[in-house]
Short mmCIF file of C-alpha atoms in Angstrom, two decimals:
data_model
loop_
_atom_site.label_atom_id
_atom_site.label_comp_id
_atom_site.label_asym_id
_atom_site.label_seq_id
_atom_site.Cartn_x
_atom_site.Cartn_y
_atom_site.Cartn_z
CA MET S 293 31.41 154.83 153.06
CA GLU S 294 33.54 151.93 151.81
CA ARG S 295 32.66 150.89 148.29
CA LEU S 296 32.85 147.40 146.83
CA GLU S 297 34.62 148.40 143.63
CA LYS S 298 37.38 150.25 145.49
CA ILE S 299 38.23 147.25 147.67
CA ILE S 300 37.97 144.74 144.80
CA LEU S 301 39.86 146.81 142.20
CA ASP S 302 42.63 147.54 144.74
CA ASN S 303 42.92 143.77 145.33
CA LEU S 304 43.12 143.09 141.58
CA ARG S 305 45.75 145.81 140.99
CA LEU S 306 47.87 144.70 143.93
CA GLU S 307 48.56 141.22 142.50
CA PRO S 308 47.83 141.32 138.75
CA GLU S 309 49.51 137.97 138.04
CA LYS S 310 47.57 136.04 140.70
CA SER S 311 44.88 133.68 139.41
CA CYS S 312 41.38 134.65 140.52
CA LEU S 313 38.80 132.77 138.47
CA TRP S 314 38.51 129.56 136.52
CA TRP S 315 36.43 130.02 133.38
CA GLU S 316 35.89 127.68 130.44
CA GLY S 317 38.83 125.44 131.26
CA LYS S 318 41.50 127.97 132.19
CA TRP S 319 42.53 130.35 134.94
CA TRP S 320 42.05 134.09 134.59
CA THR S 321 44.46 136.33 136.48
CA ASN S 322 43.47 139.45 138.41
CA GLY S 323 44.97 141.38 135.48
CA ASP S 324 42.67 139.63 132.99
CA LEU S 325 39.58 140.55 135.01
CA LEU S 326 40.86 144.10 135.50
CA ARG S 327 41.21 144.54 131.72
CA LEU S 328 37.59 143.43 131.19
CA VAL S 329 36.45 145.88 133.89
CA GLU S 330 38.33 148.76 132.19
CA GLN S 331 36.82 147.85 128.80
CA SER S 332 33.34 147.68 130.37
CA VAL S 333 33.80 151.10 132.04
CA LYS S 334 34.73 152.54 128.64
CA VAL S 335 31.65 151.05 126.90
CA LEU S 336 29.31 152.35 129.63
CA GLU S 337 30.96 155.79 129.74
CA GLU S 338 30.77 156.19 125.97
CA GLY S 339 27.10 155.10 126.12
CA LYS S 340 26.40 157.96 128.60
CA PHE S 341 25.88 155.77 131.70
CA ARG S 342 26.02 157.99 134.77
CA ALA S 343 25.90 157.95 138.57
CA GLY S 344 22.49 156.91 139.89
CA TYR S 345 21.55 154.78 136.84
CA ARG S 346 20.69 151.07 136.96
CA LEU S 347 21.92 148.51 134.42
CA ALA S 348 19.85 145.29 134.19
CA VAL S 349 21.64 142.10 133.14
CA LEU S 350 20.08 138.79 132.08
CA LEU S 351 23.22 136.72 131.67
CA PRO S 352 24.59 133.42 132.93
CA ASN S 353 27.39 133.52 135.52
CA SER S 354 30.47 134.78 133.72
CA PRO S 355 33.44 137.14 133.94
CA LEU S 356 31.25 139.69 132.11
CA VAL S 357 28.68 139.82 134.95
CA LEU S 358 31.45 140.53 137.49
CA ALA S 359 33.08 143.10 135.20
CA LEU S 360 29.79 144.93 134.47
CA SER S 361 29.02 145.06 138.22
CA LEU S 362 32.41 146.64 138.97
CA ALA S 363 32.13 149.01 135.99
CA ALA S 364 28.63 150.21 136.96
CA TRP S 365 29.79 150.81 140.56
CA ARG S 366 32.88 152.67 139.46
CA LEU S 367 30.63 155.06 137.56
CA GLY S 368 28.36 155.51 140.62
CA GLY S 369 25.53 153.33 139.31
CA ALA S 370 23.96 149.99 140.24
CA ILE S 371 23.33 146.63 138.63
CA SER S 372 20.22 144.45 138.62
CA PRO S 373 20.85 140.76 137.76
CA LEU S 374 17.56 139.20 136.65
CA ASN S 375 16.33 135.73 135.75
CA ALA S 376 15.72 135.37 132.02
CA LYS S 377 13.46 132.36 132.67
CA SER S 378 11.06 134.08 135.07
CA GLY S 379 8.49 134.65 132.30
CA LEU S 380 7.88 137.74 130.20
CA PRO S 381 5.02 139.31 132.25
CA SER S 382 6.96 138.99 135.53
CA LEU S 383 10.17 140.25 133.93
CA MET S 384 8.50 143.26 132.33
CA GLY S 385 6.87 144.13 135.67
CA THR S 386 10.25 144.00 137.44
CA LEU S 387 11.95 146.04 134.71
CA GLN S 388 9.25 148.73 134.89
CA LEU S 389 9.88 148.95 138.62
CA VAL S 390 13.70 148.99 138.39
CA GLU S 391 13.71 151.45 135.43
CA PRO S 392 17.09 150.45 133.97
CA CYS S 393 18.89 152.74 131.56
CA ALA S 394 19.70 149.67 129.43
CA VAL S 395 19.32 145.89 129.52
CA VAL S 396 22.08 143.42 128.67
CA VAL S 397 20.81 140.03 127.46
CA ALA S 398 22.32 136.72 126.43
CA PRO S 399 21.79 135.58 122.81
CA GLY S 400 18.45 133.87 122.10
CA LEU S 401 16.16 136.09 124.21
CA ASP S 402 14.42 137.48 121.12
CA GLU S 403 10.92 137.78 122.61
CA LEU S 404 12.23 139.83 125.55
CA LYS S 405 14.41 141.95 123.27
CA THR S 406 11.41 142.82 121.08
CA ALA S 407 9.19 143.61 124.09
CA LEU S 408 11.84 145.93 125.56
CA GLU S 409 12.47 147.70 122.25
CA GLU S 410 8.72 148.32 121.99
CA GLN S 411 8.96 150.04 125.41
CA ASP S 412 11.90 152.12 124.13
CA VAL S 413 14.40 150.43 126.49
CA PRO S 414 17.88 150.02 124.95
CA VAL S 415 18.90 146.35 124.67
CA VAL S 416 22.38 145.05 123.97
CA VAL S 417 23.14 141.38 123.22
CA ALA S 418 26.30 140.02 124.84
CA GLU S 419 27.66 137.75 122.12
CA SER S 420 30.61 136.77 124.35
CA LEU S 421 30.65 136.28 128.13
CA SER S 422 34.43 136.80 128.25
CA ASP S 423 34.70 140.04 126.27
CA ALA S 424 33.46 143.61 126.52
CA LEU S 425 29.97 144.51 125.30
CA PRO S 426 29.44 146.04 121.86
CA PRO S 427 28.75 149.81 121.93
CA LEU S 428 25.46 150.83 123.54
CA THR S 429 23.57 154.04 124.22
CA VAL S 430 21.61 154.21 127.45
CA LYS S 431 18.34 156.08 127.92
CA GLU S 432 17.82 158.78 130.52
CA THR S 433 16.12 157.45 133.63
CA SER S 434 15.44 158.48 137.22
CA LEU S 435 18.44 158.69 139.55
CA GLU S 436 19.06 156.74 142.76
CA ASP S 437 21.62 157.38 145.47
CA ASP S 438 25.12 156.19 144.52
CA SER S 439 25.22 154.03 147.67
CA LEU S 440 22.91 151.57 145.87
CA ALA S 441 24.88 148.61 144.48
CA VAL S 442 22.48 145.83 143.44
CA ILE S 443 18.74 145.35 143.00
CA PHE S 444 17.52 141.75 143.21
CA ALA S 445 14.04 140.66 142.18
CA THR S 446 12.44 138.19 144.54
CA SER S 447 8.97 136.70 144.31
CA GLY S 448 8.81 135.45 147.89
CA THR S 449 5.92 133.14 148.78
CA THR S 450 3.20 135.27 147.18
CA GLY S 451 4.40 134.91 143.61
CA MET S 452 4.25 138.71 143.18
CA PRO S 453 7.58 140.25 142.09
CA LYS S 454 9.25 142.63 144.49
CA ALA S 455 12.64 144.28 144.25
CA VAL S 456 15.26 144.38 147.01
CA PRO S 457 17.81 147.21 146.85
CA LEU S 458 21.14 146.46 148.55
CA THR S 459 23.81 149.06 149.22
CA HIS S 460 27.60 148.74 149.12
CA GLY S 461 27.48 148.73 152.91
CA ASN S 462 24.92 145.87 153.02
CA LEU S 463 26.88 143.62 150.64
CA LEU S 464 30.28 144.41 152.09
CA ASP S 465 29.09 143.71 155.62
CA ASN S 466 27.58 140.37 154.59
CA SER S 467 30.67 139.29 152.61
CA MET S 468 32.92 140.02 155.61
CA ARG S 469 30.56 138.37 158.13
CA MET S 470 30.19 135.21 156.04
CA TYR S 471 33.96 134.90 155.58
CA GLU S 472 34.45 135.31 159.32
CA ALA S 473 31.65 132.87 160.20
CA LEU S 474 32.91 130.04 157.96
CA GLU S 475 35.93 129.33 160.13
CA LEU S 476 37.46 126.81 157.71
CA LEU S 477 37.82 129.39 154.91
CA GLU S 478 41.32 130.71 154.22
CA GLU S 479 43.21 132.53 151.48
CA GLY S 480 44.01 130.17 148.62
CA ASP S 481 40.67 128.37 148.75
CA THR S 482 38.71 127.93 145.52
CA LEU S 483 34.93 128.36 145.82
CA LEU S 484 32.32 127.11 143.38
CA ASN S 485 30.36 130.00 141.83
CA VAL S 486 27.53 128.23 139.96
CA LEU S 487 24.41 129.42 141.83
CA PRO S 488 22.70 131.90 139.50
CA ASN S 489 23.78 135.53 139.81
CA PHE S 490 20.15 136.69 140.19
CA HIS S 491 20.14 134.75 143.48
CA SER S 492 21.73 136.72 146.33
CA PHE S 493 23.49 133.66 147.81
CA GLY S 494 25.19 133.04 144.46
CA TYR S 495 25.99 136.68 143.75
CA THR S 496 27.24 137.70 147.20
CA VAL S 497 28.84 134.55 148.62
CA GLY S 498 29.89 132.91 145.33
CA GLY S 499 30.93 136.03 143.41
CA LEU S 500 31.63 139.03 145.66
CA MET S 501 33.05 137.42 148.80
CA PRO S 502 35.95 135.75 146.93
CA LEU S 503 36.82 139.06 145.23
CA VAL S 504 36.65 141.00 148.51
CA LYS S 505 38.62 138.39 150.50
CA LYS S 506 41.12 137.34 147.77
CA LEU S 507 39.79 133.81 147.30
CA ARG S 508 39.60 132.07 143.95
CA GLN S 509 36.36 131.02 142.27
CA THR S 510 35.35 128.40 139.74
CA LEU S 511 32.87 130.24 137.57
CA LEU S 512 30.34 128.07 135.72
CA ALA S 513 27.65 129.46 133.42
CA SER S 514 25.31 126.59 134.31
CA PHE S 515 25.15 123.67 136.71
CA LEU S 516 23.56 121.45 134.04
CA PRO S 517 24.59 118.89 133.03
CA PRO S 518 25.94 118.00 136.50
CA VAL S 519 28.60 115.67 135.01
CA GLU S 520 30.23 118.68 133.29
CA SER S 521 30.11 120.68 136.54
CA MET S 522 31.83 117.83 138.39
CA LYS S 523 34.57 117.73 135.74
CA ALA S 524 35.17 121.49 136.17
CA ILE S 525 35.17 121.19 140.00
CA HIS S 526 37.78 118.45 139.72
CA ALA S 527 39.92 120.18 137.09
CA SER S 528 40.02 123.55 138.90
CA GLY S 529 40.74 122.05 142.32
CA THR S 530 37.59 123.56 143.81
CA ASN S 531 37.69 122.77 147.53
CA VAL S 532 34.59 124.68 148.76
CA ILE S 533 31.18 123.96 147.21
CA LEU S 534 28.32 126.45 147.60
CA ALA S 535 25.05 124.83 146.62
CA VAL S 536 21.35 124.48 147.22
CA PRO S 537 20.43 121.01 148.56
CA ALA S 538 18.94 119.88 145.22
CA MET S 539 22.33 120.45 143.54
CA LEU S 540 24.11 118.25 146.09
CA HIS S 541 21.69 115.45 145.27
CA PHE S 542 22.53 115.77 141.54
CA MET S 543 26.28 115.90 142.28
CA ILE S 544 26.07 112.67 144.28
CA VAL S 545 24.12 110.99 141.45
CA ALA S 546 26.66 112.27 138.86
CA VAL S 547 29.61 110.82 140.80
CA SER S 548 27.80 107.49 141.24
CA LYS S 549 27.46 107.43 137.44
CA GLY S 550 31.17 107.97 136.84
CA ALA S 551 31.72 111.75 137.05
CA PRO S 552 35.01 112.63 138.83
CA LYS S 553 34.92 113.30 142.58
CA PRO S 554 36.15 116.67 143.85
CA ALA S 555 39.81 116.40 144.85
CA GLY S 556 40.32 117.43 148.47
CA LEU S 557 36.90 118.96 149.15
CA LYS S 558 37.09 120.92 152.40
CA MET S 559 33.52 122.08 152.81
CA ALA S 560 30.04 121.86 151.23
CA VAL S 561 27.90 124.84 152.24
CA THR S 562 24.17 124.83 151.54
CA GLY S 563 21.45 127.45 151.77
CA GLY S 564 18.42 128.57 149.80
CA ASP S 565 16.21 125.65 150.82
CA ARG S 566 15.79 123.19 153.67
CA LEU S 567 18.26 120.34 153.81
CA ASN S 568 17.14 116.72 153.94
CA VAL S 569 19.61 115.56 156.61
CA GLN S 570 19.85 112.14 154.92
CA LEU S 571 21.94 113.97 152.27
CA ASP S 572 24.65 114.74 154.82
CA GLY S 573 26.15 111.25 155.18
CA LYS S 574 25.82 110.65 151.44
CA ALA S 575 27.69 113.89 150.64
CA GLU S 576 30.52 112.95 152.99
CA GLU S 577 30.76 109.44 151.59
CA VAL S 578 30.54 110.36 147.88
CA LEU S 579 31.88 113.93 147.61
CA GLY S 580 34.33 113.87 150.52
CA ALA S 581 32.75 116.53 152.77
CA ALA S 582 29.63 116.65 154.92
CA VAL S 583 27.22 119.59 154.82
CA ILE S 584 27.53 122.97 156.54
CA GLU S 585 24.02 124.42 156.52
CA GLY S 586 23.26 128.12 156.58
CA TYR S 587 20.25 130.38 156.14
CA GLY S 588 19.59 133.74 154.62
CA LEU S 589 17.16 136.01 152.82
CA THR S 590 17.67 138.39 149.91
CA GLU S 591 16.65 141.27 152.21
CA CYS S 592 19.68 140.44 154.43
CA SER S 593 22.28 140.38 151.61
CA PRO S 594 21.63 137.32 152.27
CA VAL S 595 23.32 135.36 155.11
CA VAL S 596 21.69 135.48 158.57
CA ALA S 597 23.00 132.29 160.20
CA VAL S 598 25.47 129.51 159.39
CA ASN S 599 27.15 126.59 161.12
CA ARG S 600 30.77 127.60 161.78
CA ASN S 601 32.66 124.35 161.22
CA TYR S 602 32.25 120.58 161.37
CA LYS S 603 33.28 120.23 165.01
CA ASP S 604 30.59 122.58 166.36
CA ARG S 605 27.87 122.22 163.73
CA ARG S 606 24.45 120.92 164.70
CA LEU S 607 22.88 118.95 161.90
CA GLY S 608 19.27 120.01 161.29
CA THR S 609 19.99 123.59 162.42
CA VAL S 610 21.25 126.48 160.30
CA GLY S 611 23.84 127.40 162.94
CA PRO S 612 24.19 130.50 165.11
CA ILE S 613 23.20 133.96 163.88
CA VAL S 614 26.26 135.66 162.39
CA ARG S 615 27.93 138.56 164.18
CA GLY S 616 26.48 142.02 163.57
CA TYR S 617 22.79 141.14 163.81
CA GLU S 618 20.36 141.94 166.59
CA TRP S 619 17.48 139.47 166.71
CA LYS S 620 14.22 138.85 168.53
CA LEU S 621 11.28 136.43 168.37
CA LEU S 622 7.67 137.64 168.13
CA ASN S 623 4.37 135.77 168.18
CA ASP S 624 1.39 136.28 165.86
CA LYS S 625 0.20 139.20 168.05
CA ASN S 626 3.63 140.88 167.62
CA GLU S 627 4.44 140.29 171.29
CA ASP S 628 8.09 139.67 172.17
CA VAL S 629 8.48 135.97 173.02
CA THR S 630 12.28 135.80 172.75
CA SER S 631 12.56 134.31 176.24
CA SER S 632 10.38 131.33 175.21
CA GLY S 633 12.92 130.40 172.50
CA GLU S 634 10.29 129.97 169.79
CA GLY S 635 8.59 132.45 167.46
CA VAL S 636 8.89 134.44 164.25
CA LEU S 637 12.46 135.68 163.72
CA TRP S 638 13.01 139.43 163.34
CA VAL S 639 16.50 140.80 162.59
CA LYS S 640 18.26 144.15 162.42
CA GLY S 641 21.79 145.04 161.32
CA PRO S 642 24.12 146.48 158.66
CA SER S 643 23.42 143.63 156.21
CA VAL S 644 19.66 144.35 156.19
CA THR S 645 18.11 146.46 153.42
CA SER S 646 16.09 149.50 154.51
CA GLY S 647 13.00 148.39 152.55
CA TYR S 648 11.65 147.26 149.19
CA PHE S 649 12.45 149.27 146.08
CA ARG S 650 9.74 151.90 145.51
CA ASP S 651 7.18 149.87 147.45
CA PRO S 652 6.17 151.65 150.68
CA VAL S 653 3.19 149.33 151.28
CA MET S 654 5.24 146.11 151.18
CA THR S 655 7.99 147.84 153.19
CA ALA S 656 5.54 148.82 155.94
CA ASP S 657 4.30 145.23 156.01
CA ARG S 658 7.73 143.69 156.73
CA PHE S 659 9.87 146.45 158.29
CA THR S 660 9.37 148.24 161.62
CA ASP S 661 11.93 150.70 163.04
CA GLY S 662 14.77 149.03 161.12
CA TRP S 663 13.66 145.54 162.17
CA PHE S 664 12.90 143.06 159.37
CA ASN S 665 10.33 140.27 159.72
CA THR S 666 11.93 137.20 158.14
CA GLY S 667 8.57 135.39 157.99
CA ASP S 668 10.28 132.29 159.40
CA TYR S 669 9.08 130.54 162.54
CA VAL S 670 12.17 129.32 164.41
CA ARG S 671 13.30 127.65 167.60
CA MET S 672 16.54 128.76 169.28
CA GLU S 673 18.50 125.81 170.69
CA ASP S 674 21.55 126.93 172.74
CA GLY S 675 22.17 129.73 170.26
CA TYR S 676 21.59 127.57 167.17
CA VAL S 677 18.66 128.40 164.87
CA ARG S 678 16.27 125.63 163.88
CA ILE S 679 13.88 126.75 161.14
CA LEU S 680 10.52 125.20 161.96
CA ASP S 681 8.80 126.65 158.90
CA ARG S 682 7.86 129.63 156.82
CA VAL S 683 4.94 131.23 158.66
CA THR S 684 3.00 130.92 155.39
CA ASP S 685 3.77 127.16 155.18
CA ILE S 686 2.57 126.25 158.68
CA ILE S 687 -0.51 124.00 158.48
CA ILE S 688 -3.20 124.66 161.11
CA VAL S 689 -5.17 121.47 161.71
CA GLY S 690 -8.17 122.08 163.97
CA GLY S 691 -6.27 124.80 165.84
CA PHE S 692 -3.01 122.81 166.15
CA ASN S 693 0.17 123.99 164.36
CA VAL S 694 1.77 121.38 162.11
CA TYR S 695 5.27 122.15 160.80
CA PRO S 696 5.75 120.53 157.37
CA GLN S 697 9.48 120.21 158.06
CA GLU S 698 8.82 117.91 161.03
CA VAL S 699 6.56 115.62 158.99
CA GLU S 700 9.03 115.63 156.07
CA ALA S 701 11.89 114.64 158.42
CA ILE S 702 9.90 111.54 159.46
CA LEU S 703 9.00 110.69 155.85
CA HIS S 704 12.68 110.92 154.86
CA THR S 705 13.46 108.07 157.29
CA HIS S 706 11.22 105.69 155.30
CA PRO S 707 13.54 103.43 153.26
CA ALA S 708 11.59 103.90 150.01
CA VAL S 709 11.36 107.73 150.17
CA SER S 710 13.91 109.82 148.27
CA GLN S 711 12.21 113.21 148.74
CA ALA S 712 9.06 114.36 150.54
CA VAL S 713 7.22 117.68 150.58
CA VAL S 714 4.22 118.28 152.83
CA VAL S 715 1.65 121.05 152.26
CA GLY S 716 -1.71 121.97 153.77
CA ILE S 717 -4.86 121.35 151.76
CA PRO S 718 -8.35 122.66 152.66
CA HIS S 719 -10.57 120.46 154.84
CA PRO S 720 -14.27 121.14 155.66
CA VAL S 721 -13.94 120.26 159.38
CA ASN S 722 -10.31 120.88 160.37
CA GLY S 723 -9.64 123.90 158.16
CA GLU S 724 -6.53 122.24 156.72
CA VAL S 725 -4.93 118.80 156.72
CA PRO S 726 -1.41 117.70 155.64
CA LYS S 727 -0.87 116.13 152.23
CA ALA S 728 2.44 114.47 151.31
CA PHE S 729 3.99 114.59 147.84
CA ILE S 730 6.67 111.90 147.54
CA ARG S 731 9.40 110.90 145.13
CA LEU S 732 10.54 107.31 145.68
CA HIS S 733 14.07 106.00 145.33
CA GLU S 734 14.75 104.45 141.93
CA GLY S 735 13.35 100.90 141.92
CA ALA S 736 11.60 101.33 145.29
CA HIS S 737 7.90 100.68 145.85
CA ALA S 738 5.39 101.87 148.44
CA THR S 739 1.64 102.53 148.60
CA PRO S 740 -0.06 105.60 150.07
CA ARG S 741 -1.51 103.40 152.84
CA GLU S 742 1.98 102.12 153.81
CA ILE S 743 3.32 105.68 153.98
CA ILE S 744 0.39 106.88 156.13
CA ASP S 745 0.70 103.87 158.47
CA PHE S 746 4.44 104.57 158.82
CA CYS S 747 3.69 108.18 159.83
CA LYS S 748 1.09 107.03 162.38
CA LYS S 749 3.85 105.17 164.26
CA HIS S 750 6.01 108.30 164.55
CA LEU S 751 3.70 111.33 164.65
CA ALA S 752 0.75 112.70 166.61
CA HIS S 753 -2.49 111.89 164.78
CA PHE S 754 -3.15 115.51 163.63
CA LYS S 755 0.31 115.64 161.98
CA VAL S 756 -0.19 112.49 159.88
CA PRO S 757 -0.73 113.18 156.15
CA ARG S 758 -4.32 112.36 155.14
CA SER S 759 -3.30 111.70 151.55
CA VAL S 760 -0.15 110.84 149.62
CA GLU S 761 0.66 111.56 145.99
CA PHE S 762 3.70 110.06 144.27
CA MET S 763 5.68 112.24 141.86
CA GLU S 764 8.48 111.70 139.38
CA ALA S 765 9.78 115.23 139.95
CA PHE S 766 8.87 118.35 141.93
CA PRO S 767 8.20 121.80 140.47
CA LEU S 768 11.37 123.77 141.20
CA SER S 769 12.23 127.46 141.13
CA SER S 770 15.24 128.56 139.07
CA THR S 771 17.35 128.20 142.22
CA GLY S 772 16.28 124.62 142.93
CA LYS S 773 13.74 125.40 145.65
CA VAL S 774 10.52 123.32 145.66
CA LEU S 775 7.57 125.54 144.69
CA ARG S 776 5.13 124.65 147.47
CA ARG S 777 2.42 127.01 146.25
CA LEU S 778 2.22 125.03 142.98
CA LEU S 779 1.81 121.82 144.98
CA ARG S 780 -0.95 123.50 147.03
CA GLN S 781 -2.71 124.59 143.84
CA LYS S 782 -2.33 121.05 142.49
#
């Protein structure tokens, strides 16, 4: 089995003087990163870290996260990058499941540090994100197979934490497939690595793929404030942006307020949430590159589909399924409806995890004979995937399916609407009806009645929102995805 650290460390050793990552205003060479990996291996070894152990990290994107990943793998262990802002109860639940031998935290996480120490879990504070950790001693814990590389926590649509174990083979396959699928990528490109490392899109495509394929990366600890991110993108010569759609919106706003434009942007790749296609023209006009949309899930390491290039892309789709996957479409009775071109997408392939970490019930619910149920209802259009909706987001109005995405696309064409999210709310007669939550453009004005009348001109009557609520801002996950379940509860 090929291992990530072997490929990456060989790359670093081969060209030690070559620049590989931009961090805090200057370029690090392969040799610089290699030194931090060696120091991290030493700290872990001296702390009695061993093959089969898991190290949890709650750190911003940084050279240290990459170095600790490589060090843990070299010693036959795994790493689990977690979100420090996911709330103490959720975090503690995930950590009990993952059973790390130690937890590395950023300064300031005192409440978490205390809670872990009470559970007898060793905690080490990383005072610097560019230097090796202080000495630590790990605790004995259960052992996993040394093929395990990373464990991501994902809440999915239920809000309950679950853990996704990905092997070296999973992550390597996905890194290679994504590089191959994005036909405009070439050696010498500089990718933006600012999506959080606890998000598989950020970790795999932003962090690992450049190291595996000898690309450079602009490593930013945080996207906020966007003006500072735009300065770094400009200064480092970043020519490929990886972002969630919400970030693109903030980048466009930052440039319109005087932040520098990227110099020679080749590509803006989005995933992680649905794209409002109105953003596409704006991105091209303001940032210098239109949007290449892709789609993935943590369970698939993560990329499943992506538009290949600008010439062949189909706006509003997430592109063709990348090479290496088998796929099929099933209906709600689990009957194969692939030939109809519309149904719930199931996938199988070397990027797909074998199941959830220590959760046979959840695994049985989503995996069958190696096939994974994405939970997404899609339409295949000449080999391109159009995501109609999460199965859990579909609104059933008196027996008719309403896809929120379709209603949102219409709402986004209204001149006053900046962002629209549609959810189902209970109704005594129809079961559910659509409700629209809307953020207006700055200075724009509209009434709920105007919005509803506008929809009536463009949509079948059962798809028209019955009520409209205006919002200043939407509840967002840590990765910039709108939290629909909070809007439903609202």
